Amino acid sequence: MAQTSRIDARLEELGVTLPEPAKPIANYVPTVQAGNLLFVSGQVPMRDGKIAYTGKLGAGVPIEMGQQAAQLCFINVLAQARAALGSLDRVVRVVRLGGFIAAGPEFTQHAQVMNGASDMAVAVFDDAGRHARTTIGVPSLPGDAAVEVEAVFEVA
């Protein structure tokens, strides 16, 4: 019987099941490894083949839903990373997360929304999940997604 990886066991403790990684919707690849860095393309909050959180923060989408969307985006980032690496135990640390928050022009709480992804990174990887981050508001995202998250991991 195969031994469960440390990170897979942690995900199970958190009640998180990684989905099948989403296929790219345009001319790009989901991940690129350059040396000991793994770059994961932006992931939207897909669940069961559909975008689970759509719309704009500050224009109908509450912060709590935006945080849930960011968390789901990070789960989808992890699915892409595991597909590329074979095991998330190869992740040495989360280096950087980039968050794109679809928002109305008056919305200014982008950082609180992105905490959904950042909190999940720390919950999964402990101190190795603490990362640099950029979060920006945008007028729209593919498929009317409310949030998109990209990542850079240091890998062994």
XYZ file of N, CA, C and O in Angstrom:
624
model
N 0.844 -1.177 0.000
C 0.000 0.000 0.000
C 0.890 1.241 0.000
O 1.839 1.359 0.756
N 0.556 2.215 -0.865
C 1.356 3.427 -0.974
C 1.208 4.279 0.279
O 0.135 4.360 0.863
N 2.316 4.890 0.648
C 2.300 5.758 1.828
C 1.696 7.113 1.442
O 1.987 7.658 0.383
N 0.835 7.642 2.292
C 0.235 8.943 2.044
C 1.285 10.015 2.278
O 2.023 9.975 3.260
N 1.352 10.979 1.363
C 2.325 12.058 1.529
C 1.929 12.938 2.707
O 0.768 12.987 3.117
N 2.906 13.636 3.237
C 2.691 14.533 4.370
C 1.668 15.612 4.020
O 0.760 15.895 4.799
N 1.791 16.211 2.849
C 0.864 17.283 2.466
C -0.511 16.709 2.143
O -1.534 17.311 2.492
N -0.581 15.549 1.513
C -1.894 14.925 1.272
C -2.596 14.641 2.597
O -3.811 14.840 2.716
N -1.836 14.195 3.599
C -2.425 13.949 4.922
C -2.933 15.259 5.524
O -4.012 15.303 6.129
N -2.177 16.337 5.352
C -2.608 17.642 5.869
C -3.881 18.104 5.161
O -4.800 18.619 5.800
N -3.942 17.933 3.852
C -5.148 18.305 3.107
C -6.356 17.519 3.611
O -7.445 18.075 3.774
N -6.145 16.237 3.876
C -7.237 15.404 4.409
C -7.704 15.927 5.764
O -8.908 16.019 6.013
N -6.755 16.306 6.629
C -7.110 16.883 7.930
C -7.962 18.141 7.758
O -8.868 18.408 8.550
N -7.650 18.924 6.729
C -8.373 20.170 6.464
C -9.694 19.934 5.732
O -10.449 20.874 5.505
N -9.952 18.678 5.342
C -11.174 18.374 4.608
C -11.130 18.803 3.151
O -12.167 19.033 2.532
N -9.920 18.900 2.586
C -9.740 19.367 1.213
C -9.397 18.194 0.307
O -8.448 17.454 0.573
N -10.166 18.039 -0.744
C -9.877 17.064 -1.790
C -9.493 17.841 -3.037
O -10.270 18.689 -3.500
N -8.309 17.583 -3.550
C -7.883 18.292 -4.753
C -8.633 17.766 -5.965
O -8.744 16.550 -6.150
N -9.123 18.659 -6.815
C -9.828 18.243 -8.018
C -8.854 17.829 -9.117
O -7.631 18.012 -8.985
N -9.406 17.319 -10.205
C -8.599 17.141 -11.410
C -8.175 18.533 -11.863
O -8.990 19.460 -11.852
N -6.920 18.714 -12.260
C -6.492 20.046 -12.703
C -7.269 20.483 -13.946
O -7.510 19.676 -14.851
N -7.649 21.750 -13.968
C -8.359 22.302 -15.121
C -7.420 22.379 -16.316
O -6.226 22.650 -16.171
N -7.975 22.152 -17.486
C -7.203 22.284 -18.722
C -7.149 23.767 -19.109
O -8.098 24.505 -18.864
N -6.045 24.214 -19.714
C -5.962 25.604 -20.143
C -7.083 25.953 -21.122
O -7.483 25.112 -21.941
N -7.576 27.194 -21.041
C -8.647 27.628 -21.930
C -8.121 28.474 -23.085
O -8.899 28.979 -23.882
N -6.801 28.649 -23.165
C -6.197 29.447 -24.228
C -4.796 28.901 -24.503
O -4.468 27.781 -24.087
N -3.961 29.673 -25.143
C -2.641 29.228 -25.577
C -1.595 29.447 -24.479
O -0.811 30.389 -24.524
N -1.613 28.583 -23.464
C -0.633 28.605 -22.385
C -0.586 27.223 -21.748
O -1.424 26.379 -22.042
N 0.387 27.006 -20.892
C 0.483 25.755 -20.155
C 0.172 26.031 -18.685
O 0.376 27.144 -18.205
N -0.347 25.035 -17.954
C -0.731 25.273 -16.564
C 0.435 25.543 -15.633
O 0.292 26.280 -14.649
N 1.603 24.949 -15.914
C 2.773 25.131 -15.057
C 4.033 25.179 -15.902
O 4.082 24.601 -16.994
N 5.036 25.850 -15.361
C 6.375 25.847 -15.946
C 7.353 25.750 -14.786
O 7.258 26.521 -13.821
N 8.284 24.798 -14.882
C 9.343 24.720 -13.880
C 10.607 25.288 -14.488
O 11.017 24.910 -15.582
N 11.222 26.230 -13.769
C 12.491 26.832 -14.166
C 13.429 26.664 -12.974
O 13.229 27.297 -11.934
N 14.390 25.762 -13.102
C 15.276 25.473 -11.977
C 14.455 24.910 -10.824
O 13.686 23.972 -11.001
N 14.601 25.533 -9.662
C 13.869 25.029 -8.493
C 12.598 25.836 -8.222
O 12.064 25.795 -7.119
N 12.111 26.560 -9.240
C 10.860 27.304 -9.104
C 9.790 26.707 -10.004
O 10.043 26.425 -11.181
N 8.595 26.546 -9.450
C 7.441 26.102 -10.224
C 6.463 27.264 -10.292
O 6.008 27.761 -9.252
N 6.167 27.695 -11.499
C 5.204 28.763 -11.738
C 3.881 28.122 -12.133
O 3.844 27.305 -13.057
N 2.814 28.488 -11.435
C 1.487 27.955 -11.744
C 0.656 29.093 -12.317
O 0.502 30.150 -11.699
N 0.127 28.863 -13.520
C -0.725 29.853 -14.174
C -1.947 30.157 -13.320
O -2.367 29.337 -12.502
N -2.514 31.326 -13.536
C -3.687 31.752 -12.783
C -4.815 30.742 -12.844
O -5.125 30.209 -13.908
N -5.396 30.488 -11.688
C -6.514 29.545 -11.567
C -7.734 30.305 -11.057
O -7.634 31.088 -10.112
N -8.863 30.042 -11.693
C -10.124 30.647 -11.251
C -10.834 29.671 -10.320
O -10.423 28.511 -10.195
N -11.894 30.102 -9.653
C -12.569 29.229 -8.679
C -13.472 28.187 -9.329
O -14.699 28.245 -9.241
N -12.848 27.221 -10.014
C -13.584 26.146 -10.689
C -13.945 25.050 -9.695
O -13.127 24.669 -8.860
N -15.165 24.565 -9.821
C -15.621 23.409 -9.045
C -16.522 22.599 -9.974
O -17.449 23.143 -10.554
N -16.217 21.325 -10.105
C -17.018 20.430 -10.946
C -17.186 20.980 -12.363
O -18.272 20.916 -12.947
N -16.096 21.539 -12.900
C -16.103 22.002 -14.279
C -16.792 23.335 -14.521
O -16.930 23.758 -15.667
N -17.210 24.019 -13.449
C -17.881 25.322 -13.600
C -17.242 26.335 -12.653
O -16.763 25.983 -11.583
N -17.297 27.593 -13.047
C -16.804 28.652 -12.160
C -17.828 28.828 -11.044
O -18.989 29.147 -11.297
N -17.381 28.592 -9.821
C -18.285 28.571 -8.666
C -18.599 29.958 -8.124
O -19.629 30.135 -7.467
N -17.740 30.927 -8.361
C -17.946 32.287 -7.851
C -17.745 33.271 -8.993
O -16.637 33.396 -9.518
N -18.824 33.940 -9.378
C -18.764 34.905 -10.469
C -19.199 36.279 -9.963
O -19.775 36.405 -8.883
N -18.917 37.275 -10.759
C -19.329 38.629 -10.425
C -18.187 39.458 -9.877
O -17.023 39.079 -9.976
N -18.558 40.600 -9.301
C -17.557 41.557 -8.838
C -17.712 41.849 -7.358
O -18.822 42.033 -6.865
N -16.580 41.925 -6.680
C -16.569 42.335 -5.282
C -16.982 43.792 -5.214
O -16.611 44.594 -6.074
N -17.774 44.127 -4.224
C -18.251 45.491 -4.081
C -19.403 45.819 -5.014
O -19.910 46.931 -5.018
N -19.817 44.864 -5.813
C -20.935 45.058 -6.746
C -21.754 43.770 -6.778
O -21.972 43.182 -7.830
N -22.126 43.299 -5.590
C -22.963 42.113 -5.502
C -22.306 40.907 -4.866
O -22.980 40.031 -4.360
N -20.972 40.818 -4.906
C -20.270 39.691 -4.289
C -19.692 40.160 -2.957
O -18.836 41.057 -2.931
N -20.147 39.585 -1.821
C -19.614 39.992 -0.521
C -18.191 39.475 -0.289
O -17.748 38.507 -0.913
N -17.478 40.134 0.624
C -16.081 39.782 0.917
C -15.950 38.310 1.292
O -15.015 37.634 0.840
N -16.850 37.778 2.101
C -16.762 36.374 2.530
C -16.798 35.435 1.331
O -16.067 34.444 1.287
N -17.639 35.729 0.347
C -17.684 34.894 -0.865
C -16.397 35.049 -1.663
O -15.897 34.085 -2.241
N -15.857 36.260 -1.694
C -14.583 36.477 -2.371
C -13.464 35.689 -1.717
O -12.612 35.112 -2.401
N -13.467 35.626 -0.390
C -12.460 34.835 0.331
C -12.609 33.352 0.003
O -11.611 32.644 -0.188
N -13.838 32.870 -0.061
C -14.080 31.469 -0.427
C -13.602 31.205 -1.850
O -13.025 30.151 -2.137
N -13.837 32.166 -2.740
C -13.370 32.032 -4.122
C -11.846 31.959 -4.168
O -11.274 31.119 -4.876
N -11.173 32.833 -3.400
C -9.704 32.833 -3.372
C -9.175 31.515 -2.817
O -8.184 30.966 -3.315
N -9.837 31.008 -1.795
C -9.439 29.717 -1.226
C -9.568 28.609 -2.275
O -8.659 27.786 -2.437
N -10.672 28.597 -2.994
C -10.874 27.588 -4.033
C -9.845 27.743 -5.154
O -9.329 26.747 -5.676
N -9.521 28.979 -5.504
C -8.463 29.204 -6.499
C -7.156 28.567 -6.042
O -6.461 27.914 -6.831
N -6.796 28.758 -4.763
C -5.548 28.180 -4.263
C -5.611 26.655 -4.269
O -4.615 25.998 -4.586
N -6.751 26.084 -3.959
C -6.909 24.623 -4.045
C -6.663 24.172 -5.478
O -5.983 23.160 -5.714
N -7.148 24.926 -6.454
C -6.921 24.586 -7.856
C -5.462 24.782 -8.244
O -4.922 24.017 -9.058
N -4.803 25.775 -7.659
C -3.358 25.946 -7.850
C -2.627 24.697 -7.351
O -1.733 24.166 -8.019
N -3.010 24.210 -6.171
C -2.381 23.002 -5.618
C -2.590 21.791 -6.515
O -1.692 20.963 -6.671
N -3.769 21.686 -7.109
C -4.035 20.568 -8.023
C -3.082 20.623 -9.217
O -2.546 19.588 -9.642
N -2.855 21.816 -9.749
C -1.911 21.960 -10.867
C -0.485 21.631 -10.421
O 0.256 20.948 -11.132
N -0.110 22.107 -9.235
C 1.247 21.847 -8.731
C 1.464 20.352 -8.515
O 2.513 19.813 -8.879
N 0.489 19.669 -7.934
C 0.642 18.224 -7.702
C 0.740 17.478 -9.030
O 1.547 16.550 -9.157
N -0.043 17.891 -10.024
C 0.036 17.240 -11.339
C 1.428 17.421 -11.948
O 1.967 16.504 -12.564
N 2.021 18.584 -11.747
C 3.345 18.854 -12.314
C 4.459 18.157 -11.550
O 5.440 17.699 -12.148
N 4.318 18.071 -10.233
C 5.404 17.575 -9.384
C 5.278 16.108 -8.996
O 6.241 15.511 -8.545
N 4.074 15.566 -9.099
C 3.849 14.199 -8.647
C 3.464 14.133 -7.182
O 2.657 13.321 -6.781
N 4.033 15.005 -6.367
C 3.736 15.065 -4.936
C 3.950 16.484 -4.433
O 4.963 17.121 -4.759
N 3.006 16.968 -3.635
C 3.168 18.291 -3.035
C 4.223 18.301 -1.932
O 4.623 19.374 -1.483
N 4.710 17.138 -1.536
C 5.814 17.088 -0.575
C 7.097 17.671 -1.175
O 8.030 17.987 -0.436
N 7.144 17.834 -2.492
C 8.313 18.450 -3.138
C 8.329 19.969 -2.955
O 9.341 20.606 -3.252
N 7.217 20.548 -2.503
C 7.176 22.001 -2.282
C 8.011 22.340 -1.051
O 7.751 21.840 0.042
N 9.016 23.172 -1.237
C 9.868 23.630 -0.149
C 9.201 24.822 0.537
O 9.201 24.926 1.757
N 8.641 25.715 -0.290
C 7.907 26.859 0.259
C 7.054 27.506 -0.832
O 7.337 27.345 -2.011
N 6.041 28.214 -0.388
C 5.258 29.071 -1.270
C 6.028 30.384 -1.332
O 6.233 31.036 -0.308
N 6.501 30.743 -2.508
C 7.332 31.937 -2.657
C 6.459 33.181 -2.820
O 6.669 34.192 -2.159
N 5.462 33.076 -3.717
C 4.658 34.251 -4.043
C 3.286 33.821 -4.529
O 3.159 32.832 -5.235
N 2.271 34.576 -4.135
C 0.942 34.447 -4.709
C 0.584 35.767 -5.371
O 0.922 36.840 -4.863
N -0.081 35.667 -6.490
C -0.619 36.844 -7.164
C -2.129 36.696 -7.206
O -2.632 35.640 -7.603
N -2.836 37.725 -6.780
C -4.286 37.670 -6.760
C -4.894 38.756 -7.613
O -4.450 39.909 -7.583
N -5.892 38.380 -8.377
C -6.627 39.303 -9.230
C -8.076 39.260 -8.758
O -8.704 38.200 -8.783
N -8.577 40.403 -8.324
C -9.904 40.473 -7.741
C -10.785 41.301 -8.672
O -10.524 42.500 -8.881
N -11.812 40.668 -9.248
C -12.763 41.418 -10.061
C -13.583 42.277 -9.113
O -14.189 41.764 -8.173
N -13.565 43.591 -9.343
C -14.176 44.489 -8.371
C -14.743 45.728 -9.038
O -14.244 46.174 -10.079
N -15.748 46.268 -8.375
C -16.273 47.560 -8.785
C -15.260 48.648 -8.458
O -14.350 48.444 -7.657
N -15.411 49.841 -9.056
C -14.409 50.900 -8.911
C -14.239 51.434 -7.496
O -13.179 51.947 -7.159
N -15.241 51.294 -6.652
C -15.146 51.817 -5.293
C -14.607 50.789 -4.295
O -14.344 51.134 -3.148
N -14.423 49.549 -4.717
C -13.984 48.487 -3.810
C -12.506 48.653 -3.481
O -11.686 48.861 -4.375
N -12.159 48.547 -2.185
C -10.763 48.737 -1.767
C -10.260 47.630 -0.839
O -9.154 47.727 -0.316
N -11.032 46.570 -0.647
C -10.654 45.533 0.317
C -10.112 44.275 -0.368
O -10.338 43.151 0.075
N -9.340 44.487 -1.409
C -8.757 43.384 -2.174
C -7.918 42.464 -1.292
O -7.971 41.243 -1.422
N -7.136 43.062 -0.391
C -6.235 42.275 0.462
C -7.016 41.301 1.338
O -6.601 40.156 1.514
N -8.150 41.732 1.871
C -8.952 40.844 2.717
C -9.493 39.668 1.909
O -9.563 38.551 2.400
N -9.870 39.921 0.661
C -10.356 38.843 -0.205
C -9.235 37.835 -0.444
O -9.419 36.624 -0.287
N -8.052 38.332 -0.786
C -6.918 37.460 -1.104
C -6.450 36.651 0.096
O -5.802 35.614 -0.058
N -6.796 37.099 1.307
C -6.442 36.316 2.485
C -7.040 34.913 2.430
O -6.498 33.995 3.064
N -8.123 34.710 1.678
C -8.672 33.360 1.527
C -7.630 32.395 0.968
O -7.506 31.262 1.438
N -6.862 32.851 -0.015
C -5.794 32.016 -0.587
C -4.592 31.952 0.350
O -4.025 30.878 0.586
N -4.199 33.093 0.896
C -3.019 33.127 1.766
C -3.220 32.289 3.020
O -2.314 31.554 3.439
N -4.399 32.384 3.622
C -4.673 31.584 4.817
C -4.610 30.094 4.503
O -4.125 29.296 5.312
N -5.094 29.696 3.325
C -5.046 28.283 2.935
C -3.596 27.849 2.709
O -3.216 26.733 3.094
N -2.774 28.710 2.125
C -1.359 28.362 1.917
C -0.678 28.068 3.253
O 0.066 27.085 3.385
N -0.943 28.895 4.257
C -0.337 28.692 5.578
C -0.945 27.459 6.261
O -0.226 26.684 6.904
N -2.235 27.246 6.095
C -2.865 26.063 6.700
C -2.274 24.775 6.144
O -2.078 23.804 6.872
N -1.950 24.762 4.866
C -1.413 23.552 4.227
C 0.078 23.383 4.499
O 0.529 22.286 4.831
N 0.857 24.463 4.365
C 2.317 24.349 4.413
C 2.946 24.927 5.686
O 4.170 24.990 5.777
N 2.144 25.346 6.662
C 2.659 25.962 7.889
C 3.548 27.154 7.539
O 3.203 27.911 6.644
N 4.682 27.323 8.209
C 5.534 28.491 7.951
C 6.048 28.539 6.513
O 6.288 29.621 5.980
N 6.213 27.393 5.876
C 6.649 27.362 4.474
C 5.572 27.911 3.546
O 5.823 28.157 2.366
N 4.371 28.121 4.070
C 3.291 28.701 3.284
C 3.257 30.220 3.326
O 2.506 30.849 2.581
N 4.080 30.825 4.179
C 4.123 32.295 4.248
C 4.864 32.806 3.012
O 5.937 32.317 2.690
N 4.303 33.790 2.357
C 4.748 34.139 1.014
C 4.689 35.646 0.773
O 3.997 36.374 1.481
N 5.397 36.071 -0.259
C 5.229 37.422 -0.787
C 3.931 37.412 -1.600
O 3.469 36.345 -2.044
N 3.335 38.594 -1.794
C 2.033 38.601 -2.457
C 1.782 39.941 -3.139
O 2.190 40.982 -2.663
N 1.097 39.851 -4.247
C 0.563 41.025 -4.921
C -0.919 40.777 -5.136
O -1.312 39.682 -5.545
N -1.733 41.773 -4.834
C -3.174 41.667 -5.036
C -3.646 42.930 -5.730
O -3.374 44.033 -5.254
N -4.338 42.746 -6.854
C -4.830 43.911 -7.582
C -6.295 43.718 -7.959
O -6.771 42.596 -8.110
N -6.971 44.812 -8.095
C -8.346 44.799 -8.578
C -8.353 44.954 -10.088
O -7.550 45.702 -10.647
N -9.249 44.238 -10.730
C -9.376 44.292 -12.183
C -10.857 44.436 -12.536
O -11.726 44.029 -11.763
N -11.160 45.002 -13.711
C -12.562 45.183 -14.069
C -13.281 43.889 -14.439
O -14.499 43.793 -14.279
N -12.537 42.886 -14.930
C -13.168 41.612 -15.278
C -12.116 40.521 -15.348
O -10.923 40.792 -15.481
N -12.597 39.267 -15.240
C -11.730 38.089 -15.336
C -12.391 37.081 -16.270
O -13.600 37.156 -16.517
N -11.633 36.105 -16.784
C -12.211 35.116 -17.687
C -13.440 34.433 -17.077
O -13.445 34.078 -15.898
N -14.469 34.285 -17.879
C -15.678 33.593 -17.449
C -16.433 34.318 -16.350
O -17.235 33.711 -15.653
N -16.172 35.605 -16.162
C -16.784 36.406 -15.105
C -16.396 35.909 -13.717
O -17.099 36.132 -12.739
N -15.244 35.214 -13.617
C -14.761 34.756 -12.311
C -14.571 35.950 -11.394
O -14.159 37.028 -11.821
N -14.864 35.751 -10.104
C -14.703 36.814 -9.122
C -13.242 36.999 -8.708
O -12.840 38.101 -8.338
N -12.460 35.917 -8.771
C -11.070 35.935 -8.307
C -10.242 35.013 -9.191
O -10.754 34.011 -9.707
N -8.954 35.329 -9.344
C -7.983 34.447 -9.989
C -6.708 34.507 -9.164
O -6.324 35.581 -8.690
N -6.052 33.364 -8.985
C -4.827 33.295 -8.183
C -3.759 32.542 -8.958
O -4.019 31.472 -9.525
N -2.544 33.109 -8.979
C -1.373 32.451 -9.549
C -0.355 32.243 -8.441
O -0.470 32.856 -7.375
N 0.628 31.364 -8.682
C 1.579 31.051 -7.607
C 2.961 30.733 -8.156
O 3.118 30.294 -9.300
N 3.939 30.939 -7.275
C 5.316 30.497 -7.504
C 5.720 29.698 -6.270
O 5.565 30.165 -5.136
N 6.199 28.466 -6.501
C 6.659 27.593 -5.427
C 8.141 27.308 -5.610
O 8.610 27.119 -6.731
N 8.874 27.232 -4.492
C 10.218 26.667 -4.502
C 10.035 25.172 -4.323
O 9.288 24.726 -3.457
N 10.717 24.381 -5.179
C 10.542 22.927 -5.127
C 11.883 22.221 -5.033
O 12.919 22.741 -5.426
N 11.822 21.018 -4.453
C 13.011 20.180 -4.335
C 13.090 19.240 -5.531
O 12.092 18.906 -6.124
